Coordinates of C-alpha atoms and ligand atoms in Angstrom, one line a residue:
X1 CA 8.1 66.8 12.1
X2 CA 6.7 65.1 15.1
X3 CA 3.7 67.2 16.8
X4 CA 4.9 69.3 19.7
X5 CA 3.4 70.7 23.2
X6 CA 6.9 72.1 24.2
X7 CA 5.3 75.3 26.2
X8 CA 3.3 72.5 28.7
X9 CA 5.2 70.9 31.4
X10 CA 3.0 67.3 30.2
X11 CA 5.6 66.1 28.0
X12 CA 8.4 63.9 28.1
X13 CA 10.7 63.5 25.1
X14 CA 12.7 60.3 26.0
X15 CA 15.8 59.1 24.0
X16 CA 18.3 56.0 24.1
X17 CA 21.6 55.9 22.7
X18 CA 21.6 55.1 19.3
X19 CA 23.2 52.2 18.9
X20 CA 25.9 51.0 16.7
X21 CA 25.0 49.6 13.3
X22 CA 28.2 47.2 13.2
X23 CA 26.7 44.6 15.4
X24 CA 23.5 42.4 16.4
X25 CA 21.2 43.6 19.5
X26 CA 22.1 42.3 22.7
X27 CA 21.1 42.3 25.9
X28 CA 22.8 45.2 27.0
X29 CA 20.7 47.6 24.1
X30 CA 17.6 45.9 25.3
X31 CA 18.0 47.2 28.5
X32 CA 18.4 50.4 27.9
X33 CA 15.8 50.5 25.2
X34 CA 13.0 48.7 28.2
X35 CA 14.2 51.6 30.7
X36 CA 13.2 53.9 27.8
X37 CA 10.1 52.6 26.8
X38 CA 8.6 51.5 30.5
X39 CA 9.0 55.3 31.1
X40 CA 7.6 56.3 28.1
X41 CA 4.6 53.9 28.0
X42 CA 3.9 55.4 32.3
X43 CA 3.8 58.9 30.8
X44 CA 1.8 58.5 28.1
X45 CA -0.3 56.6 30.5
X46 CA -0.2 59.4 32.7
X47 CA -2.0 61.5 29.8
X48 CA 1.4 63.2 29.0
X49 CA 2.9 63.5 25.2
X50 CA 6.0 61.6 24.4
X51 CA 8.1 61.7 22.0
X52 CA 10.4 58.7 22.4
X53 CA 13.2 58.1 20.1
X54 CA 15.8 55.2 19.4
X55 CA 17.8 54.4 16.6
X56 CA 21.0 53.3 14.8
X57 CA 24.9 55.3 15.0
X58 CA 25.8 54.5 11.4
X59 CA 29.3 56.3 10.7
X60 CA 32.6 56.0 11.6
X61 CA 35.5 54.1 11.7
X62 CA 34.3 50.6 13.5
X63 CA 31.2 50.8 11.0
X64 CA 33.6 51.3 7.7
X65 CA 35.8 48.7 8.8
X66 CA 33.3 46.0 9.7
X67 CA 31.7 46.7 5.9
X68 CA 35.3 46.1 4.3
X69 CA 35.2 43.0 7.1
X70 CA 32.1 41.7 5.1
X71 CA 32.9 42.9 1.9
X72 CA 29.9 45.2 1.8
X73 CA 29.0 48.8 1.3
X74 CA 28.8 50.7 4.4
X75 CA 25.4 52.1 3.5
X76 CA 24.8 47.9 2.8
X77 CA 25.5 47.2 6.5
X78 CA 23.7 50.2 7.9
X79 CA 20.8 49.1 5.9
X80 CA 20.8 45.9 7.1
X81 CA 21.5 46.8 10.8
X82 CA 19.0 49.4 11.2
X83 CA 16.3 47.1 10.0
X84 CA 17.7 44.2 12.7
X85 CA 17.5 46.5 15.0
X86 CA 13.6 47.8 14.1
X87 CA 12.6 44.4 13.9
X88 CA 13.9 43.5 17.7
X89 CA 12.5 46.1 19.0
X90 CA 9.3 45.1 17.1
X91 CA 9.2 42.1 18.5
X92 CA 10.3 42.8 22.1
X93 CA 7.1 45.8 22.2
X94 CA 9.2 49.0 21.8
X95 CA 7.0 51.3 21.5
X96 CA 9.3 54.3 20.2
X97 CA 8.0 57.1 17.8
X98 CA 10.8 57.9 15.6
X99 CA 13.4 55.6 14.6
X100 CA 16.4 57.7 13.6
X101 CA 19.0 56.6 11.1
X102 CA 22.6 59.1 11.1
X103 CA 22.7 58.2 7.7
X104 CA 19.4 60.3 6.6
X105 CA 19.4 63.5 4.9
X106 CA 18.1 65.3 7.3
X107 CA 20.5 64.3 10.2
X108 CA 23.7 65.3 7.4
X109 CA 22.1 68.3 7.4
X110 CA 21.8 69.0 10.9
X111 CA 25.1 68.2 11.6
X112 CA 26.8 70.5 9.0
X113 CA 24.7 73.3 10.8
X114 CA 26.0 72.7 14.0
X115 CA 29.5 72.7 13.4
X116 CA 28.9 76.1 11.3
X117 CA 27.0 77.3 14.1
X118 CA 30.4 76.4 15.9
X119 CA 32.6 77.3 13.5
X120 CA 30.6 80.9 13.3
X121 CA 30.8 81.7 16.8
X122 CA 34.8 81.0 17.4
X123 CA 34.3 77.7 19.6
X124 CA 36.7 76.1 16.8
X125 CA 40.1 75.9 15.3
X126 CA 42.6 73.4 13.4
X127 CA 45.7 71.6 15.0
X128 CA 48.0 69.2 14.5
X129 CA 47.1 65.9 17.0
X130 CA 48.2 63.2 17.9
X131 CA 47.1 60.2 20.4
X132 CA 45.9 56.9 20.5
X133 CA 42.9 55.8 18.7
X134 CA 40.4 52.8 20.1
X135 CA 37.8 52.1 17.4
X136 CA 36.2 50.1 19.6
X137 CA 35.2 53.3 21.9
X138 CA 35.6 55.5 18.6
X139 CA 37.8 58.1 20.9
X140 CA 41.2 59.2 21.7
X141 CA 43.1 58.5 24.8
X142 CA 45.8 60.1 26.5
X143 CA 49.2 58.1 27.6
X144 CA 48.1 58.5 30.9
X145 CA 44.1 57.6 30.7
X146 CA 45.6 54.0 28.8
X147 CA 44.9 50.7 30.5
X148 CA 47.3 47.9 31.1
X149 CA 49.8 47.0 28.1
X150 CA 48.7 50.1 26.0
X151 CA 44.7 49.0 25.9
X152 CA 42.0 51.1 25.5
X153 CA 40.9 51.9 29.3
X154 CA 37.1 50.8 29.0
X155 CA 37.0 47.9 27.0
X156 CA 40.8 46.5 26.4
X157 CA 41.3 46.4 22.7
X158 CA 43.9 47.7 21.2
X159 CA 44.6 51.4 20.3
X160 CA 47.0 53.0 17.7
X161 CA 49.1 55.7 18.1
X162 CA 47.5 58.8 15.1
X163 CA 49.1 61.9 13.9
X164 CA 47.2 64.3 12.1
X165 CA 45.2 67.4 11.4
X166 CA 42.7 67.8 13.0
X167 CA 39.1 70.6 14.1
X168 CA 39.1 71.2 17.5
X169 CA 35.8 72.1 19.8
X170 CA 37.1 74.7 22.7
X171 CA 35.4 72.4 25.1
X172 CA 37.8 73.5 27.6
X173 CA 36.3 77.4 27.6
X174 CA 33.0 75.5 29.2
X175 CA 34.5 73.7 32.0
X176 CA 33.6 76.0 34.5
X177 CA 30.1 76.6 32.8
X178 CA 29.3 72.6 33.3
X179 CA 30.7 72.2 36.5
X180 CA 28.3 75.4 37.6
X181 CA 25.6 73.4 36.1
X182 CA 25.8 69.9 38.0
X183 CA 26.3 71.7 41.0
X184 CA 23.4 73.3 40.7
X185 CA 21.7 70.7 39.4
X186 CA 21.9 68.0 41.7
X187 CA 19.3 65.7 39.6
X188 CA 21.0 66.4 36.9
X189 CA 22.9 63.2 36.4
X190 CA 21.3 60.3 37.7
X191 CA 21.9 57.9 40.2
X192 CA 24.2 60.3 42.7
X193 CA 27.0 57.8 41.9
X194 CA 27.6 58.6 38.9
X195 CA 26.8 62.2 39.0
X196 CA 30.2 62.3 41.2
X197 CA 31.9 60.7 39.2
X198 CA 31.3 63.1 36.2
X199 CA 32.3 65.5 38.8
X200 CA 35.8 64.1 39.7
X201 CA 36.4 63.4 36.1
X202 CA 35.8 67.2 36.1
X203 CA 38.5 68.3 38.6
X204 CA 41.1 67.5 36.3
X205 CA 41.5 70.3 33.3
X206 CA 39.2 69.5 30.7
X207 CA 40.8 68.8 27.1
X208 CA 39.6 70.4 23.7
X209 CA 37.9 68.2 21.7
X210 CA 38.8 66.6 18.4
X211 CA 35.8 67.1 16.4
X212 CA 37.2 65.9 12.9
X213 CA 38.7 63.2 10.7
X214 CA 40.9 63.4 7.2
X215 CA 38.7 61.7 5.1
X216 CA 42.3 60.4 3.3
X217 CA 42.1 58.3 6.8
X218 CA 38.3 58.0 7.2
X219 CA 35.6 58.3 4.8
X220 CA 32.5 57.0 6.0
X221 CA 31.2 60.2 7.6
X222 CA 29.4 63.5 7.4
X223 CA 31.7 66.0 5.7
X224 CA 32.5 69.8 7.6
X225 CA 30.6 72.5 6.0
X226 CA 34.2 74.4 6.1
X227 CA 36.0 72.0 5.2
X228 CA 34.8 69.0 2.5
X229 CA 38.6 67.0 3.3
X230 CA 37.3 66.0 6.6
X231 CA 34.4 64.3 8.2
X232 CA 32.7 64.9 11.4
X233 CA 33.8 62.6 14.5
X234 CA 31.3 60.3 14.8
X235 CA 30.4 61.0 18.7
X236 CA 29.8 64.7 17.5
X237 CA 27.6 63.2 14.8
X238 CA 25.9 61.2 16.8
X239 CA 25.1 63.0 19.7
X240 CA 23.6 65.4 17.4
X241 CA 20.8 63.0 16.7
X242 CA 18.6 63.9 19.5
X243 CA 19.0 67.5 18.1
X244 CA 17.9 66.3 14.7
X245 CA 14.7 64.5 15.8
X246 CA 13.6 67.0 18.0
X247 CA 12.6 69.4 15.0
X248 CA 14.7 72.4 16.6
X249 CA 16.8 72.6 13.7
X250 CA 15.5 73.2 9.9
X251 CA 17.7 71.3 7.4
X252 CA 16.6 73.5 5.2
X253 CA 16.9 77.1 7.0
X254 CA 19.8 79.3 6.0
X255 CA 22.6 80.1 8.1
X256 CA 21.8 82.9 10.2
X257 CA 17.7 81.7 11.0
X258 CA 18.4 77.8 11.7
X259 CA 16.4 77.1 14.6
X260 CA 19.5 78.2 17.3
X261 CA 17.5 81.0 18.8
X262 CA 13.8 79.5 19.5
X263 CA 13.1 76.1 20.1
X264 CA 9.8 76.6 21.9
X265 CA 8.2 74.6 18.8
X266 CA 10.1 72.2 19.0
X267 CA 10.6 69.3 21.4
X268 CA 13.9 70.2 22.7
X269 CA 15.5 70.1 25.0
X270 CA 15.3 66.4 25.7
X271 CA 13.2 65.3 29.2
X272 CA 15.8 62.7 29.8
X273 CA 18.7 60.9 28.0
X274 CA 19.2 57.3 29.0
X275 CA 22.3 55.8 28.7
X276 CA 25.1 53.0 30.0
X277 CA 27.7 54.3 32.2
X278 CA 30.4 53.4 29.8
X279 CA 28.7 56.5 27.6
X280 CA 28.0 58.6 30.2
X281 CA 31.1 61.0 29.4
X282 CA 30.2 61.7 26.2
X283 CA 26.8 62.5 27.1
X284 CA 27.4 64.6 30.2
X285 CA 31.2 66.1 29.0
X286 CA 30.7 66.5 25.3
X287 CA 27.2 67.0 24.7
X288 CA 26.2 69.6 27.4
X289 CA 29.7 71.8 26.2
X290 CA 28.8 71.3 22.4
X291 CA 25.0 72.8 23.5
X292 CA 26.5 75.6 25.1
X293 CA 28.6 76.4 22.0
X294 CA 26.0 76.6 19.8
X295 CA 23.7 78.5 22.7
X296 CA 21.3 75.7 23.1
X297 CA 19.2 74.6 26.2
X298 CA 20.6 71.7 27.7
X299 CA 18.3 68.1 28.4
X300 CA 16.9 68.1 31.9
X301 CA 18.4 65.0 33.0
X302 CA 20.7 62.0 32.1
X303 CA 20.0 58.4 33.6
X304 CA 23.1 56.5 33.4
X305 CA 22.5 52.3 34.3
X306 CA 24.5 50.1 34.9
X307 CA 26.4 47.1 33.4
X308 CA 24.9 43.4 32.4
X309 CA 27.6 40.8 33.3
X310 CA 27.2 36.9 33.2
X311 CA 27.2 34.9 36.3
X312 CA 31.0 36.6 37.2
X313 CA 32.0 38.0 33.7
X314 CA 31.6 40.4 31.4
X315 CA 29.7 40.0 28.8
X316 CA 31.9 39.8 25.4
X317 CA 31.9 38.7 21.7
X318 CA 35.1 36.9 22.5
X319 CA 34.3 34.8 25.3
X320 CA 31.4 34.2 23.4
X321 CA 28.8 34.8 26.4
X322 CA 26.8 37.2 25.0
X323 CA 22.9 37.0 26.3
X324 CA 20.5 37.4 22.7
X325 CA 17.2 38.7 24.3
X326 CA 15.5 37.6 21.2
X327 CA 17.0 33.9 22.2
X328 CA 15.0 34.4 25.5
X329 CA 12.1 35.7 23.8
X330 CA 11.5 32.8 21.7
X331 CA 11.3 30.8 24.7
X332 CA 9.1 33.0 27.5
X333 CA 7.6 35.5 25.3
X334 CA 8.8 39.7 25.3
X335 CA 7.0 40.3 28.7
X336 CA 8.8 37.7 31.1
X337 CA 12.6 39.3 29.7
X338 CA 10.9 42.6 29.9
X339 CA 10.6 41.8 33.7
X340 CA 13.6 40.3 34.6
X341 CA 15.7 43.1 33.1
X342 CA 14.3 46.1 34.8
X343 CA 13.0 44.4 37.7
X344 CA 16.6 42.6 38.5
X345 CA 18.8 45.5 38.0
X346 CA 18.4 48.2 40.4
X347 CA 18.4 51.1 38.5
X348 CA 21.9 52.7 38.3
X349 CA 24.1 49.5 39.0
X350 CA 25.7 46.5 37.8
X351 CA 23.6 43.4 37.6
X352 CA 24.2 40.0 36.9
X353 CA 22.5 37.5 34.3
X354 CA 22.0 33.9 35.7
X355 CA 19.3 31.2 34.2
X356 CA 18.8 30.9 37.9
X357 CA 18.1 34.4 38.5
X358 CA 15.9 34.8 35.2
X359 CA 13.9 31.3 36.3
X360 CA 13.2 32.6 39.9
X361 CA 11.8 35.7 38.4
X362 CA 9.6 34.2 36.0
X363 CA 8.6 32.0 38.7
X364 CA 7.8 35.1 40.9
X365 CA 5.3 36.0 37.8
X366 CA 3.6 32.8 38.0
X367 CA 3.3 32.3 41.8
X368 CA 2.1 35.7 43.0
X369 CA 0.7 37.8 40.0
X370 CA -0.6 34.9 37.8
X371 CA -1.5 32.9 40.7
X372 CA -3.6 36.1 41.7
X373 CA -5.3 36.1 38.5
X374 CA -6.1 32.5 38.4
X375 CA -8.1 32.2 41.9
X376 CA -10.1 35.4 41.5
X377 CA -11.6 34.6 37.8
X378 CA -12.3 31.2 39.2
X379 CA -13.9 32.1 42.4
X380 CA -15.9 34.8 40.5
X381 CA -16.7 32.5 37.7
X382 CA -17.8 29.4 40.7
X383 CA -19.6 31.7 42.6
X384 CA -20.8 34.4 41.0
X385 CA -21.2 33.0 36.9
X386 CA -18.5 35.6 36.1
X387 CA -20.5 38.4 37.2
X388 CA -20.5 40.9 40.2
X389 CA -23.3 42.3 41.9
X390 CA -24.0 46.1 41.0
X391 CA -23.2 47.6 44.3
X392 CA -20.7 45.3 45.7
X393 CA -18.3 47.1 47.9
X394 CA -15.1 46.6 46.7
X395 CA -12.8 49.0 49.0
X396 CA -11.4 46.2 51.2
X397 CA -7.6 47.0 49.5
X398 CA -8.0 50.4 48.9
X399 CA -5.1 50.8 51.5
X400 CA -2.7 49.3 49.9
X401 CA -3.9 50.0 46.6
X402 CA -3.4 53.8 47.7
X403 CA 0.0 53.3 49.2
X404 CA 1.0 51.0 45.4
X405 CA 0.5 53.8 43.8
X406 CA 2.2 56.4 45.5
X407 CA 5.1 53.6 45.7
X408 CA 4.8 53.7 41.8
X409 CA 4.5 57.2 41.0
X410 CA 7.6 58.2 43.5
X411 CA 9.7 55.1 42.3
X412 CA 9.2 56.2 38.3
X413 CA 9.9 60.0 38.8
X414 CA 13.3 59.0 41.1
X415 CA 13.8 56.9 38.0
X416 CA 14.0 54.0 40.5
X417 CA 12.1 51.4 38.3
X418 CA 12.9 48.3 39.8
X419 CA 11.1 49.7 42.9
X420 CA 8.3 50.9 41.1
X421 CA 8.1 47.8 39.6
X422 CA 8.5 45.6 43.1
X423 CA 5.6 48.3 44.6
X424 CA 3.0 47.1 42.2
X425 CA 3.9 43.2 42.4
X426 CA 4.0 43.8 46.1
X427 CA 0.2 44.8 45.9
X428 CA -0.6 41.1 44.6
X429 CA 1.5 40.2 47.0
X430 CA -1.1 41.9 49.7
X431 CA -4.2 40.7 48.1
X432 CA -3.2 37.1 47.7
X433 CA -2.5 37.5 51.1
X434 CA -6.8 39.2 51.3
X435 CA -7.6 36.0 49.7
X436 CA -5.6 34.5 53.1
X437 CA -7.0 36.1 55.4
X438 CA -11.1 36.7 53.9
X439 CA -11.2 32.9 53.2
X440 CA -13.7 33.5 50.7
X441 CA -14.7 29.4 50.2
X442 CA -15.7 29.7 53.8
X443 CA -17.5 32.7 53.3
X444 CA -19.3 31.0 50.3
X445 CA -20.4 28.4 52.5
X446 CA -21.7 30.6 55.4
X447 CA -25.5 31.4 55.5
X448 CA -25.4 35.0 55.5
X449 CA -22.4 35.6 53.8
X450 CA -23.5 36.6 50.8
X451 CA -22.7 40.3 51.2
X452 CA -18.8 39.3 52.8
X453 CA -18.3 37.3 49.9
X454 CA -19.2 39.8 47.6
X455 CA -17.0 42.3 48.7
X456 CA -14.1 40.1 48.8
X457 CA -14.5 39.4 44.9
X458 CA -14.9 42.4 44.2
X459 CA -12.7 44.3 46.6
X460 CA -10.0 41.6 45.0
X461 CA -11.2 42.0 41.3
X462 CA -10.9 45.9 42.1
X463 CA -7.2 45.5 42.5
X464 CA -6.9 43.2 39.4
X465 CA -7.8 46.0 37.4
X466 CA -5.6 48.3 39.0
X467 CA -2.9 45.4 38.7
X468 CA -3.5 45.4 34.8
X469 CA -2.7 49.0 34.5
X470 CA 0.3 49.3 36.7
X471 CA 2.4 46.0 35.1
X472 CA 0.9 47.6 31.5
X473 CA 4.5 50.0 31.4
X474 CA 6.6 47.0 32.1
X475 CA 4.6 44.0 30.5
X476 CA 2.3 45.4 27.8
X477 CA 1.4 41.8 26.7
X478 CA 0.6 40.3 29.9
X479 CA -1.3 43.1 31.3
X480 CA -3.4 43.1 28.4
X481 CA -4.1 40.1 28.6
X482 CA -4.9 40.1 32.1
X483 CA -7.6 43.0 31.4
X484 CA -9.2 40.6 28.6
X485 CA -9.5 38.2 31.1
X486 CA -11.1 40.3 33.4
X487 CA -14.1 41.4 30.2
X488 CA -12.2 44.7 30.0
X489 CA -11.6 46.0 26.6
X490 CA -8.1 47.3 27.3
X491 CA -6.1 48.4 29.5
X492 CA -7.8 51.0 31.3
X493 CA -6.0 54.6 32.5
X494 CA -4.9 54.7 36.1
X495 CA -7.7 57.1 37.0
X496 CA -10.1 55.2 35.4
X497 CA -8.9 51.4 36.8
X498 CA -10.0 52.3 40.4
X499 CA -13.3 53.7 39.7
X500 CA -14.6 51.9 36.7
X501 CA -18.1 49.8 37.6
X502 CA -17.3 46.1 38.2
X503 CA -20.8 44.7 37.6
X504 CA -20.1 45.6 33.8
X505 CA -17.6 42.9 33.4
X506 CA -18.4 39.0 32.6
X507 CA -15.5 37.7 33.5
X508 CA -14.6 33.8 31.8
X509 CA -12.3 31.1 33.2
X510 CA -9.3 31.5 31.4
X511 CA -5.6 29.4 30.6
X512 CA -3.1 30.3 32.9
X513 CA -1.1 33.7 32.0
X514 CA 2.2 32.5 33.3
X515 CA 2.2 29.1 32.1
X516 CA 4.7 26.6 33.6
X517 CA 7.8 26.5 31.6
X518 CA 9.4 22.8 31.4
X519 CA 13.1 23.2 31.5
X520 CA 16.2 20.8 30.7
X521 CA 19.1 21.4 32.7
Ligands
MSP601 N1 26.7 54.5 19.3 C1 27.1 54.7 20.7 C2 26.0 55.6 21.3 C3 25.8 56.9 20.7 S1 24.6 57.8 21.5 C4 24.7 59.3 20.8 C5 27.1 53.4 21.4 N2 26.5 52.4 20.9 S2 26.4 50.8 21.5 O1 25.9 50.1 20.4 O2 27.7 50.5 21.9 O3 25.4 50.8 22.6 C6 25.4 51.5 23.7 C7 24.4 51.2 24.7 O4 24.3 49.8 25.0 C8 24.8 51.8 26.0 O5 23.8 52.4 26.7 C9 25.5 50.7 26.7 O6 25.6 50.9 28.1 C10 24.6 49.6 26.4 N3 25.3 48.3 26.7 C11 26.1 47.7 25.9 N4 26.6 46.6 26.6 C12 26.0 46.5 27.8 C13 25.9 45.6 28.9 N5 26.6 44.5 28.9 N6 25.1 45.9 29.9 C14 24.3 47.0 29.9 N7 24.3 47.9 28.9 C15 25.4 47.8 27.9 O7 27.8 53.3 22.5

């Protein structure tokens, strides 16, 4: 069980959806996997403890079908998938701590002791159903919620019309409950836009929830402790994840002592729950009702972004358009896609995917930020042999080193982290334009300005380090590299990167760190 610090307000348990172990990682689970791990790496940053989790969604109905598809076992494909999807994440810098898998024994376990715990307190009871299916969205639609021709209203595949028994969750009884909650919690659901729209969804009565399948129909799923002939619903299952790897429940407890009525050593409930729009009903509908049926806390907030398109279009298997981040990788390295991703998209809404748009951001990189880099090491290395003078004074940008920060901290706690992001590039921005306006090859030739040019190294090497730190959430790589080249060991802390003593660091002439990228057409 991961270590906890629940009773302290300095930590952040971070989660991503977990993501389905049908299909390859695409751009659209790297994005929310960097939203969830730029936060994660600020925190810990920050000094706080974090818990961040990811991981794979491994039953159901799309998952069983795509094994027959392959002729494979499920538990074959779910295998293979989850270890895809580790060694992405590997390779892009995720830097999660648990790497959950709905398929372990401990998750199975979980599960069957939250229906019970449902089952036990009256939240549930058995009808006949019947509505049409999307695998694609694993959920039910009504007639009415269908899109054009009888499609599934999110994604426009086909649904099929299913009569049967099922479990149902009294979600309806907790309508009122959840509406009282939003309002009262207007940071709740994040960006406003989408807190609404949970809200209007909400105006309309609020269905029960099917929480079961026949396993005669489905079988690749987590039986009901009540009833072996059927399996959980996957979303049920799923959502339960963040329950599981949060320690509150013991698999192994008994029925009446399983964790329900103390979490306080445990690291529930979740800080924040990122997730794409298109999941943001499940998350803010199902999950918060389910949590009040068993008597559970509910996560302090939900971030739900937006959507990746291509040029105009969505982005599909079928038009074949898909973006493969690891396809980018190969070409700029993890950082650069890092950058473009959550420095393109505004936090919240739809954004587009260009080679345009991804060039003119690497190029953005290069000009101001490595460009930065590149004339302070060499003017410190030409007129200083890589060494300041103890004593320099190096406050000439503590302005807008002050004013970066503050930009930063207010941008990442509004979960606003392409601004946070455009703060701290902004403050190379500032001190290339220091470099402008000091003219320090001038100074260097002046008699007498030995002292000027001092504190124009060092007020400009002062922000370097701070630089290194701030880009270190979004750009691990990059800003540690940056800190090499500046003689630092790592990556220093905030705190420590604006008061740390210059003269200590020998700093070498060094390759570019955005190198020029040669491109066909
Ligand atoms: N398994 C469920 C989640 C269960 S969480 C308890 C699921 N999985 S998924 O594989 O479809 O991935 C979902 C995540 O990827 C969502 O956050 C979704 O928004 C994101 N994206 C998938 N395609 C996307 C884009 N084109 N653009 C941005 N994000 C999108 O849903």
């Amino acid at each position: 069980m991961p270590s906890t610090s629940s009773s302290s307000r300095d930590r952040q348990y971070l989660t991503t959806p977990i993501y389905y172990a049908s299909g390859e990682p695409h751009i659209g689970h790297a994005y929310t996997t960097f939203l969830a791990d730029v936060l994660a790496r600020y925190h810990r940053q920050a000094g706080s403890d974090v818990l961040f989790l990811t991981g794979t969604d491994e039953h159901g109905q799309k998952i069983q079908e795509e094994a027959a598809r392959r002729t494979m076992e499920p538990q074959e494909l779910c295998d293979a998938m989850a270890t895809r999807f580790r060694e992405a994440w590997s390779d892009l810098d995720i830097s999660y701590d648990r790497f959950i898998r709905t398929t372990e024994a401990e998750h199975r376990a979980v599960v069957r002791a939250f229906v019970q715990r449902l089952m036990d307190r009256g939240h549930i009871y058995e009808a006949e159903y019947e509505g049409w299916y999307s695998v694609h969205e694993e959920r039910f639609f009504t007639e009415k919620e269908l899109g054009p021709g009888r499609t599934d209203p999110i994604a426009g595949r086909p649904v099929e019309l299913i009569r049967e028994k099922n479990y149902f969750f009294r979600m309806s009884a907790f309508q009122d409950d959840l509406i009282r909650h939003i309002q009262e919690n207007p940071e709740w659901i994040r960006p406003e836009k989408r807190r609404n729209e949970v809200l209007g969804f909400l105006q309309n009565p609020l269905g029960d929830l099917s929480i079961s399948r026949p396993r005669s129909r489905l079988s690749w799923g987590i039986p009901l402790p009540f009833d072996e002939e059927h399996v959980t619903y996957v979303w049920v299952d799923a959502l339960i994840n963040y329950l599981t790897a949060s320690g509150a429940i013991r698999p192994d407890a008994q029925p009446d002592d399983q964790g329900f009525d103390d979490v306080r050593d445990s690291w529930w409930p979740a800080d924040l729950h990122l997730v794409g729009k298109d999941i943001l009903t499940t998350h803010s509908v199902y999950w918060p009702t389910l949590l009040m049926g068993v008597g559970l806390p509910l996560p302090r907030q939900i971030l739900a972004h937006g959507w990746w398109i291509v040029g105009e279009t969505k982005m599909s298997k079928s038009l074949g358009n898909v973006v493969d981040p690891m396809e980018l990788r190969e070409r700029f390295g993890s950082d650069p896609v890092r950058w473009f991703l959550l420095r393109e998209m505004p936090t919240g809404e739809d954004a587009s995917y260009t080679p345009e748009r991804f060039l003119a951001r690497y190029d953005e990189l290069a000009n101001v930020l490595g460009n930065l880099a590149s004339r302070v090491t060499s003017m410190i290395v030409r007129y200083r042999d890589g060494r300041l003078p103890a004593g320099a004074r190096d406050h000439g940008l503590d302005p807008a080193i002050d004013e970066t920060l503050e930009a930063v901290a207010d941008g990442m706690q509004r979960l606003r982290v392409h601004e946070a992001l455009s703060a701290a590039m902004e403050l190379a921005r500032k001190a290339n334009g220091y470099v402008e306006e000091r003219e320090p090859w001038s100074q260097a030739r002046r008699s007498g300005g030995e002292e000027d040019l001092d504190e124009t190294l060092a007020s400009l090497l002062r922000a370097l380090v701070v630089l290194s730190a701030l880009f270190l959430p979004a750009m691990p790589g990059k800003a540690t590299e940056l800190a090499t080249r500046l003689g630092l060991e790592a990556v220093p802390r905030l705190d420590q990167a604006r008061t740390l003593p210059l003269s200590e660091l020998l700093i070498r002439k060094a390759s570019p760190l955005f190198p020029r990228i040669e491109l066909e057409k």
